[in-house]
Amino acid sequence: NASFNEIKNFNLKLHKGQILGLGGLSGSGMRDVGRAAFGLERLKEGTIECKGNPIEGIMSAIDNNMGYISKNRDREALIGEGSIRDNIIMPSIRGLSGKMMYLSKKASTKVAQDQIDAFSIKCNNENQYVSTLSGGNKQKVSFAKWMAKDSDIFIMDCPTRGVDIGVKQFMYQLISQMKADNKAILMISEELPELIGMCDQIIIMKDNEVSASITRDKDLKQTDIIEYII
């Protein structure tokens, strides 16, 4: 059990090959859970663990192969005045650096180009500033930097916010494939159809507490969940 911000004695387990949803209204505490899991919130009590290892900050989360996709991509997920290449390789720098901590431009360019191709990121080249991209392509870069790192645990805060329907469908297909590849996914979202359609289990939060835990079912409807949110 962990306590942080206004949340007390919160307990959550995320498994490989699982998409676990966190839903609720803005201010319900669900985003604090995602931030705490990635070491972005200071714990008052308890621990965050990944494969038995304590998560005590962002670097330990990254070292334990965790990736975090922030809702606020322009301020937290991406460096707008940085190139697509620099954004994509940022979590992978340790692995690409030699003994002298010199980052090979050839290696970093290849990593970036591989992700640009895999995500069909619309750009002139890997040197283009992220700030010049559309919302959908920015979000693809947010995902691509963790895929380049080969992260196996993903915390996604509103992963399809502000993107068009084509990119949204692409993201859903990607997340489904990630699950098939045995990735562990914590999906935080205010969109009930997204949670119902994608998640194996949905935890609803209200007033910084868990108000319901719902297992995915083909007959599950939004109306079955709303009463636990408001």
PDB file of C-alpha atoms in Angstrom:
ATOM      1  CA  ASN A   1       0.000   0.000   0.000  1.00  0.00           C
ATOM      2  CA  ALA A   2       1.256   3.474  -0.860  1.00  0.00           C
ATOM      3  CA  SER A   3       0.154   6.959   0.194  1.00  0.00           C
ATOM      4  CA  PHE A   4       0.924  10.092  -1.835  1.00  0.00           C
ATOM      5  CA  ASN A   5      -0.667  13.511  -2.303  1.00  0.00           C
ATOM      6  CA  GLU A   6      -4.280  13.075  -1.114  1.00  0.00           C
ATOM      7  CA  ILE A   7      -4.352   9.335  -1.797  1.00  0.00           C
ATOM      8  CA  LYS A   8      -4.013   6.972   1.150  1.00  0.00           C
ATOM      9  CA  ASN A   9      -3.253   3.240   1.253  1.00  0.00           C
ATOM     10  CA  PHE A  10      -3.581   2.725  -2.482  1.00  0.00           C
ATOM     11  CA  ASN A  11      -2.830  -0.769  -3.755  1.00  0.00           C
ATOM     12  CA  LEU A  12      -2.508  -1.773  -7.413  1.00  0.00           C
ATOM     13  CA  LYS A  13      -0.933  -4.719  -9.223  1.00  0.00           C
ATOM     14  CA  LEU A  14      -0.159  -4.698 -12.935  1.00  0.00           C
ATOM     15  CA  HIS A  15       0.752  -7.916 -14.753  1.00  0.00           C
ATOM     16  CA  LYS A  16       2.423  -8.782 -18.050  1.00  0.00           C
ATOM     17  CA  GLY A  17       0.036  -9.076 -20.968  1.00  0.00           C
ATOM     18  CA  GLN A  18      -2.585  -6.979 -19.162  1.00  0.00           C
ATOM     19  CA  ILE A  19      -4.233  -3.662 -19.930  1.00  0.00           C
ATOM     20  CA  LEU A  20      -5.400  -2.242 -16.620  1.00  0.00           C
ATOM     21  CA  GLY A  21      -7.619   0.826 -16.867  1.00  0.00           C
ATOM     22  CA  LEU A  22      -7.885   3.742 -14.465  1.00  0.00           C
ATOM     23  CA  GLY A  23     -10.950   5.906 -14.968  1.00  0.00           C
ATOM     24  CA  GLY A  24     -12.658   8.817 -13.302  1.00  0.00           C
ATOM     25  CA  LEU A  25     -13.257  12.538 -13.542  1.00  0.00           C
ATOM     26  CA  SER A  26     -10.490  15.106 -13.646  1.00  0.00           C
ATOM     27  CA  GLY A  27      -9.223  15.494 -10.076  1.00  0.00           C
ATOM     28  CA  SER A  28     -10.284  11.992  -9.033  1.00  0.00           C
ATOM     29  CA  GLY A  29      -6.671  11.053  -8.271  1.00  0.00           C
ATOM     30  CA  MET A  30      -6.161   8.665 -11.193  1.00  0.00           C
ATOM     31  CA  ARG A  31      -3.378  10.760 -12.744  1.00  0.00           C
ATOM     32  CA  ASP A  32      -1.551  10.934  -9.419  1.00  0.00           C
ATOM     33  CA  VAL A  33      -1.469   7.126  -9.425  1.00  0.00           C
ATOM     34  CA  GLY A  34       0.228   7.064 -12.829  1.00  0.00           C
ATOM     35  CA  ARG A  35       2.737   9.721 -11.808  1.00  0.00           C
ATOM     36  CA  ALA A  36       3.531   7.925  -8.560  1.00  0.00           C
ATOM     37  CA  ALA A  37       4.035   4.622 -10.375  1.00  0.00           C
ATOM     38  CA  PHE A  38       6.691   6.275 -12.547  1.00  0.00           C
ATOM     39  CA  GLY A  39       8.443   7.886  -9.598  1.00  0.00           C
ATOM     40  CA  LEU A  40       7.129  11.391 -10.278  1.00  0.00           C
ATOM     41  CA  GLU A  41       5.320  11.762  -6.934  1.00  0.00           C
ATOM     42  CA  ARG A  42       6.974  11.547  -3.547  1.00  0.00           C
ATOM     43  CA  LEU A  43       5.477   8.824  -1.376  1.00  0.00           C
ATOM     44  CA  LYS A  44       4.355   9.620   2.156  1.00  0.00           C
ATOM     45  CA  GLU A  45       4.176   5.923   3.003  1.00  0.00           C
ATOM     46  CA  GLY A  46       4.631   2.573   1.277  1.00  0.00           C
ATOM     47  CA  THR A  47       6.587   1.553  -1.810  1.00  0.00           C
ATOM     48  CA  ILE A  48       6.315   1.276  -5.578  1.00  0.00           C
ATOM     49  CA  GLU A  49       7.925  -1.911  -6.875  1.00  0.00           C
ATOM     50  CA  CYS A  50       8.703  -3.292 -10.321  1.00  0.00           C
ATOM     51  CA  LYS A  51       9.714  -6.957 -10.488  1.00  0.00           C
ATOM     52  CA  GLY A  52      10.678  -6.716  -6.840  1.00  0.00           C
ATOM     53  CA  ASN A  53      12.822  -3.608  -7.346  1.00  0.00           C
ATOM     54  CA  PRO A  54      11.868  -0.340  -5.596  1.00  0.00           C
ATOM     55  CA  ILE A  55      10.985   2.617  -7.827  1.00  0.00           C
ATOM     56  CA  GLU A  56      12.481   5.677  -6.155  1.00  0.00           C
ATOM     57  CA  GLY A  57      12.438   8.170  -8.996  1.00  0.00           C
ATOM     58  CA  ILE A  58      12.255   8.561 -12.749  1.00  0.00           C
ATOM     59  CA  MET A  59      15.678   7.061 -13.462  1.00  0.00           C
ATOM     60  CA  SER A  60      14.943   3.895 -11.480  1.00  0.00           C
ATOM     61  CA  ALA A  61      11.631   3.583 -13.355  1.00  0.00           C
ATOM     62  CA  ILE A  62      13.427   3.869 -16.703  1.00  0.00           C
ATOM     63  CA  ASP A  63      16.137   1.449 -15.569  1.00  0.00           C
ATOM     64  CA  ASN A  64      13.376  -1.036 -14.762  1.00  0.00           C
ATOM     65  CA  ASN A  65      12.048  -0.705 -18.316  1.00  0.00           C
ATOM     66  CA  MET A  66       9.066   1.480 -17.505  1.00  0.00           C
ATOM     67  CA  GLY A  67       7.773   4.134 -19.885  1.00  0.00           C
ATOM     68  CA  TYR A  68       5.426   7.042 -19.134  1.00  0.00           C
ATOM     69  CA  ILE A  69       3.247   8.864 -21.658  1.00  0.00           C
ATOM     70  CA  SER A  70       1.997  12.068 -20.066  1.00  0.00           C
ATOM     71  CA  LYS A  71      -1.354  13.667 -20.793  1.00  0.00           C
ATOM     72  CA  ASN A  72       0.484  16.965 -21.187  1.00  0.00           C
ATOM     73  CA  ARG A  73       2.789  15.952 -24.014  1.00  0.00           C
ATOM     74  CA  ASP A  74       3.929  19.496 -24.874  1.00  0.00           C
ATOM     75  CA  ARG A  75       5.143  20.260 -21.341  1.00  0.00           C
ATOM     76  CA  GLU A  76       6.062  16.858 -19.905  1.00  0.00           C
ATOM     77  CA  ALA A  77       6.379  14.175 -22.582  1.00  0.00           C
ATOM     78  CA  LEU A  78       8.311  15.985 -25.296  1.00  0.00           C
ATOM     79  CA  ILE A  79      10.957  18.643 -25.832  1.00  0.00           C
ATOM     80  CA  GLY A  80       9.256  20.835 -28.403  1.00  0.00           C
ATOM     81  CA  GLU A  81      12.395  22.697 -29.427  1.00  0.00           C
ATOM     82  CA  GLY A  82      14.256  19.425 -29.815  1.00  0.00           C
ATOM     83  CA  SER A  83      14.480  17.272 -32.901  1.00  0.00           C
ATOM     84  CA  ILE A  84      12.425  14.137 -33.447  1.00  0.00           C
ATOM     85  CA  ARG A  85      15.678  12.176 -33.157  1.00  0.00           C
ATOM     86  CA  ASP A  86      16.643  13.738 -29.835  1.00  0.00           C
ATOM     87  CA  ASN A  87      13.184  13.077 -28.371  1.00  0.00           C
ATOM     88  CA  ILE A  88      13.081   9.470 -29.536  1.00  0.00           C
ATOM     89  CA  ILE A  89      16.542   8.528 -28.283  1.00  0.00           C
ATOM     90  CA  MET A  90      16.287  10.344 -24.942  1.00  0.00           C
ATOM     91  CA  PRO A  91      15.360   7.283 -22.801  1.00  0.00           C
ATOM     92  CA  SER A  92      17.840   5.090 -24.706  1.00  0.00           C
ATOM     93  CA  ILE A  93      20.950   7.254 -24.348  1.00  0.00           C
ATOM     94  CA  ARG A  94      22.640   4.955 -21.835  1.00  0.00           C
ATOM     95  CA  GLY A  95      22.355   1.960 -24.131  1.00  0.00           C
ATOM     96  CA  LEU A  96      23.560   3.853 -27.200  1.00  0.00           C
ATOM     97  CA  SER A  97      26.491   5.552 -25.471  1.00  0.00           C
ATOM     98  CA  GLY A  98      29.994   4.118 -25.594  1.00  0.00           C
ATOM     99  CA  LYS A  99      32.458   3.863 -22.750  1.00  0.00           C
ATOM    100  CA  MET A 100      33.331   7.546 -23.118  1.00  0.00           C
ATOM    101  CA  MET A 101      29.600   8.480 -23.000  1.00  0.00           C
ATOM    102  CA  TYR A 102      29.823   9.700 -26.598  1.00  0.00           C
ATOM    103  CA  LEU A 103      26.551   9.221 -28.440  1.00  0.00           C
ATOM    104  CA  SER A 104      27.045   7.929 -31.969  1.00  0.00           C
ATOM    105  CA  LYS A 105      25.064  10.068 -34.407  1.00  0.00           C
ATOM    106  CA  LYS A 106      24.849   7.129 -36.786  1.00  0.00           C
ATOM    107  CA  ALA A 107      23.352   4.871 -34.093  1.00  0.00           C
ATOM    108  CA  SER A 108      20.910   7.503 -32.841  1.00  0.00           C
ATOM    109  CA  THR A 109      19.798   8.398 -36.369  1.00  0.00           C
ATOM    110  CA  LYS A 110      19.093   4.749 -37.152  1.00  0.00           C
ATOM    111  CA  VAL A 111      17.046   4.317 -33.956  1.00  0.00           C
ATOM    112  CA  ALA A 112      15.046   7.442 -34.763  1.00  0.00           C
ATOM    113  CA  GLN A 113      14.490   6.517 -38.409  1.00  0.00           C
ATOM    114  CA  ASP A 114      13.353   3.012 -37.477  1.00  0.00           C
ATOM    115  CA  GLN A 115      10.666   4.518 -35.220  1.00  0.00           C
ATOM    116  CA  ILE A 116       9.673   7.164 -37.774  1.00  0.00           C
ATOM    117  CA  ASP A 117       9.075   4.341 -40.256  1.00  0.00           C
ATOM    118  CA  ALA A 118       7.313   2.063 -37.740  1.00  0.00           C
ATOM    119  CA  PHE A 119       4.948   4.821 -36.598  1.00  0.00           C
ATOM    120  CA  SER A 120       4.560   6.477 -40.022  1.00  0.00           C
ATOM    121  CA  ILE A 121       5.473   9.814 -38.448  1.00  0.00           C
ATOM    122  CA  LYS A 122       4.857  12.542 -41.026  1.00  0.00           C
ATOM    123  CA  CYS A 123       7.948  14.732 -41.077  1.00  0.00           C
ATOM    124  CA  ASN A 124      10.681  16.064 -43.353  1.00  0.00           C
ATOM    125  CA  ASN A 125      13.408  14.109 -41.557  1.00  0.00           C
ATOM    126  CA  GLU A 126      14.585  13.141 -38.075  1.00  0.00           C
ATOM    127  CA  ASN A 127      16.045  16.635 -37.507  1.00  0.00           C
ATOM    128  CA  GLN A 128      12.666  18.372 -37.664  1.00  0.00           C
ATOM    129  CA  TYR A 129      11.610  20.041 -34.409  1.00  0.00           C
ATOM    130  CA  VAL A 130       8.803  18.263 -32.576  1.00  0.00           C
ATOM    131  CA  SER A 131       7.043  21.608 -32.015  1.00  0.00           C
ATOM    132  CA  THR A 132       6.294  21.774 -35.756  1.00  0.00           C
ATOM    133  CA  LEU A 133       4.452  18.435 -35.840  1.00  0.00           C
ATOM    134  CA  SER A 134       0.700  17.873 -35.684  1.00  0.00           C
ATOM    135  CA  GLY A 135      -0.852  16.621 -32.439  1.00  0.00           C
ATOM    136  CA  GLY A 136      -1.134  13.095 -33.767  1.00  0.00           C
ATOM    137  CA  ASN A 137       2.487  12.951 -34.874  1.00  0.00           C
ATOM    138  CA  LYS A 138       3.642  14.416 -31.558  1.00  0.00           C
ATOM    139  CA  GLN A 139       1.795  11.619 -29.785  1.00  0.00           C
ATOM    140  CA  LYS A 140       3.435   9.060 -32.033  1.00  0.00           C
ATOM    141  CA  VAL A 141       6.821  10.437 -30.956  1.00  0.00           C
ATOM    142  CA  SER A 142       5.692  10.144 -27.306  1.00  0.00           C
ATOM    143  CA  PHE A 143       5.099   6.427 -27.878  1.00  0.00           C
ATOM    144  CA  ALA A 144       8.094   5.909 -30.156  1.00  0.00           C
ATOM    145  CA  LYS A 145      10.691   6.984 -27.611  1.00  0.00           C
ATOM    146  CA  TRP A 146       9.613   4.206 -25.236  1.00  0.00           C
ATOM    147  CA  MET A 147       9.276   1.640 -27.997  1.00  0.00           C
ATOM    148  CA  ALA A 148      12.833   2.506 -29.045  1.00  0.00           C
ATOM    149  CA  LYS A 149      13.899   1.783 -25.468  1.00  0.00           C
ATOM    150  CA  ASP A 150      12.005  -1.528 -25.698  1.00  0.00           C
ATOM    151  CA  SER A 151      10.125  -0.756 -22.497  1.00  0.00           C
ATOM    152  CA  ASP A 152       7.902  -3.548 -21.244  1.00  0.00           C
ATOM    153  CA  ILE A 153       5.771  -1.559 -18.769  1.00  0.00           C
ATOM    154  CA  PHE A 154       3.776   1.413 -20.065  1.00  0.00           C
ATOM    155  CA  ILE A 155       1.886   4.027 -18.076  1.00  0.00           C
ATOM    156  CA  MET A 156      -0.371   5.923 -20.474  1.00  0.00           C
ATOM    157  CA  ASP A 157      -2.223   9.044 -19.348  1.00  0.00           C
ATOM    158  CA  CYS A 158      -4.935   9.843 -21.923  1.00  0.00           C
ATOM    159  CA  PRO A 159      -2.982   8.185 -24.771  1.00  0.00           C
ATOM    160  CA  THR A 160      -5.366   9.291 -27.521  1.00  0.00           C
ATOM    161  CA  ARG A 161      -6.117  12.830 -26.330  1.00  0.00           C
ATOM    162  CA  GLY A 162      -6.192  15.435 -29.082  1.00  0.00           C
ATOM    163  CA  VAL A 163      -5.537  13.149 -32.031  1.00  0.00           C
ATOM    164  CA  ASP A 164      -7.674  12.505 -35.092  1.00  0.00           C
ATOM    165  CA  ILE A 165      -9.613   9.293 -35.654  1.00  0.00           C
ATOM    166  CA  GLY A 166      -6.944   7.793 -37.921  1.00  0.00           C
ATOM    167  CA  VAL A 167      -4.195   8.199 -35.319  1.00  0.00           C
ATOM    168  CA  LYS A 168      -6.562   6.997 -32.588  1.00  0.00           C
ATOM    169  CA  GLN A 169      -7.217   3.764 -34.503  1.00  0.00           C
ATOM    170  CA  PHE A 170      -3.459   3.379 -35.051  1.00  0.00           C
ATOM    171  CA  MET A 171      -2.869   3.790 -31.300  1.00  0.00           C
ATOM    172  CA  TYR A 172      -5.515   1.229 -30.393  1.00  0.00           C
ATOM    173  CA  GLN A 173      -3.985  -1.298 -32.805  1.00  0.00           C
ATOM    174  CA  LEU A 174      -0.548  -0.577 -31.351  1.00  0.00           C
ATOM    175  CA  ILE A 175      -1.728  -1.002 -27.752  1.00  0.00           C
ATOM    176  CA  SER A 176      -3.472  -4.276 -28.644  1.00  0.00           C
ATOM    177  CA  GLN A 177      -0.239  -5.524 -30.227  1.00  0.00           C
ATOM    178  CA  MET A 178       1.724  -4.432 -27.167  1.00  0.00           C
ATOM    179  CA  LYS A 179      -0.570  -6.549 -25.018  1.00  0.00           C
ATOM    180  CA  ALA A 180      -0.075  -9.494 -27.381  1.00  0.00           C
ATOM    181  CA  ASP A 181       3.680  -8.959 -26.996  1.00  0.00           C
ATOM    182  CA  ASN A 182       3.265  -9.403 -23.222  1.00  0.00           C
ATOM    183  CA  LYS A 183       3.712  -5.743 -22.309  1.00  0.00           C
ATOM    184  CA  ALA A 184       2.093  -4.490 -19.106  1.00  0.00           C
ATOM    185  CA  ILE A 185      -0.087  -1.429 -19.677  1.00  0.00           C
ATOM    186  CA  LEU A 186      -1.709   0.985 -17.236  1.00  0.00           C
ATOM    187  CA  MET A 187      -4.174   3.080 -19.239  1.00  0.00           C
ATOM    188  CA  ILE A 188      -5.505   6.222 -17.554  1.00  0.00           C
ATOM    189  CA  SER A 189      -8.438   7.764 -19.374  1.00  0.00           C
ATOM    190  CA  GLU A 190     -11.542   9.904 -18.966  1.00  0.00           C
ATOM    191  CA  GLU A 191     -13.093   8.215 -22.003  1.00  0.00           C
ATOM    192  CA  LEU A 192     -15.306   5.335 -20.919  1.00  0.00           C
ATOM    193  CA  PRO A 193     -15.630   3.795 -24.419  1.00  0.00           C
ATOM    194  CA  GLU A 194     -11.824   3.649 -24.569  1.00  0.00           C
ATOM    195  CA  LEU A 195     -11.581   1.880 -21.219  1.00  0.00           C
ATOM    196  CA  ILE A 196     -14.425  -0.521 -21.975  1.00  0.00           C
ATOM    197  CA  GLY A 197     -13.052  -1.373 -25.410  1.00  0.00           C
ATOM    198  CA  MET A 198      -9.394  -1.816 -24.448  1.00  0.00           C
ATOM    199  CA  CYS A 199      -8.994  -2.836 -20.809  1.00  0.00           C
ATOM    200  CA  ASP A 200      -9.114  -6.234 -19.115  1.00  0.00           C
ATOM    201  CA  GLN A 201      -9.904  -4.635 -15.757  1.00  0.00           C
ATOM    202  CA  ILE A 202     -11.143  -1.121 -15.007  1.00  0.00           C
ATOM    203  CA  ILE A 203     -10.524   0.631 -11.693  1.00  0.00           C
ATOM    204  CA  ILE A 204     -12.727   3.679 -11.145  1.00  0.00           C
ATOM    205  CA  MET A 205     -11.524   6.432  -8.835  1.00  0.00           C
ATOM    206  CA  LYS A 206     -13.549   9.106  -7.071  1.00  0.00           C
ATOM    207  CA  ASP A 207     -12.335  11.616  -4.485  1.00  0.00           C
ATOM    208  CA  ASN A 208      -8.875  10.016  -4.382  1.00  0.00           C
ATOM    209  CA  GLU A 209     -10.252   6.585  -3.567  1.00  0.00           C
ATOM    210  CA  VAL A 210     -11.189   3.464  -5.518  1.00  0.00           C
ATOM    211  CA  SER A 211     -14.951   3.412  -5.983  1.00  0.00           C
ATOM    212  CA  ALA A 212     -15.184   0.295  -8.165  1.00  0.00           C
ATOM    213  CA  SER A 213     -13.152  -2.452  -9.832  1.00  0.00           C
ATOM    214  CA  ILE A 214     -14.851  -3.841 -12.913  1.00  0.00           C
ATOM    215  CA  THR A 215     -13.835  -6.831 -15.052  1.00  0.00           C
ATOM    216  CA  ARG A 216     -14.213  -6.518 -18.806  1.00  0.00           C
ATOM    217  CA  ASP A 217     -17.342  -8.129 -20.150  1.00  0.00           C
ATOM    218  CA  LYS A 218     -18.933  -8.081 -23.600  1.00  0.00           C
ATOM    219  CA  ASP A 219     -22.150  -6.723 -22.068  1.00  0.00           C
ATOM    220  CA  LEU A 220     -20.447  -3.943 -20.067  1.00  0.00           C
ATOM    221  CA  LYS A 221     -21.937  -0.509 -20.825  1.00  0.00           C
ATOM    222  CA  GLN A 222     -21.032   3.058 -19.920  1.00  0.00           C
ATOM    223  CA  THR A 223     -24.137   3.295 -17.771  1.00  0.00           C
ATOM    224  CA  ASP A 224     -22.791   0.427 -15.637  1.00  0.00           C
ATOM    225  CA  ILE A 225     -19.783   2.570 -14.733  1.00  0.00           C
ATOM    226  CA  ILE A 226     -21.063   6.144 -14.530  1.00  0.00           C
ATOM    227  CA  GLU A 227     -22.686   5.656 -11.115  1.00  0.00           C
ATOM    228  CA  TYR A 228     -19.244   4.989  -9.632  1.00  0.00           C
ATOM    229  CA  ILE A 229     -17.734   8.140 -11.141  1.00  0.00           C
ATOM    230  CA  ILE A 230     -20.179  10.897 -10.162  1.00  0.00           C
TER     231      ILE A 230
END
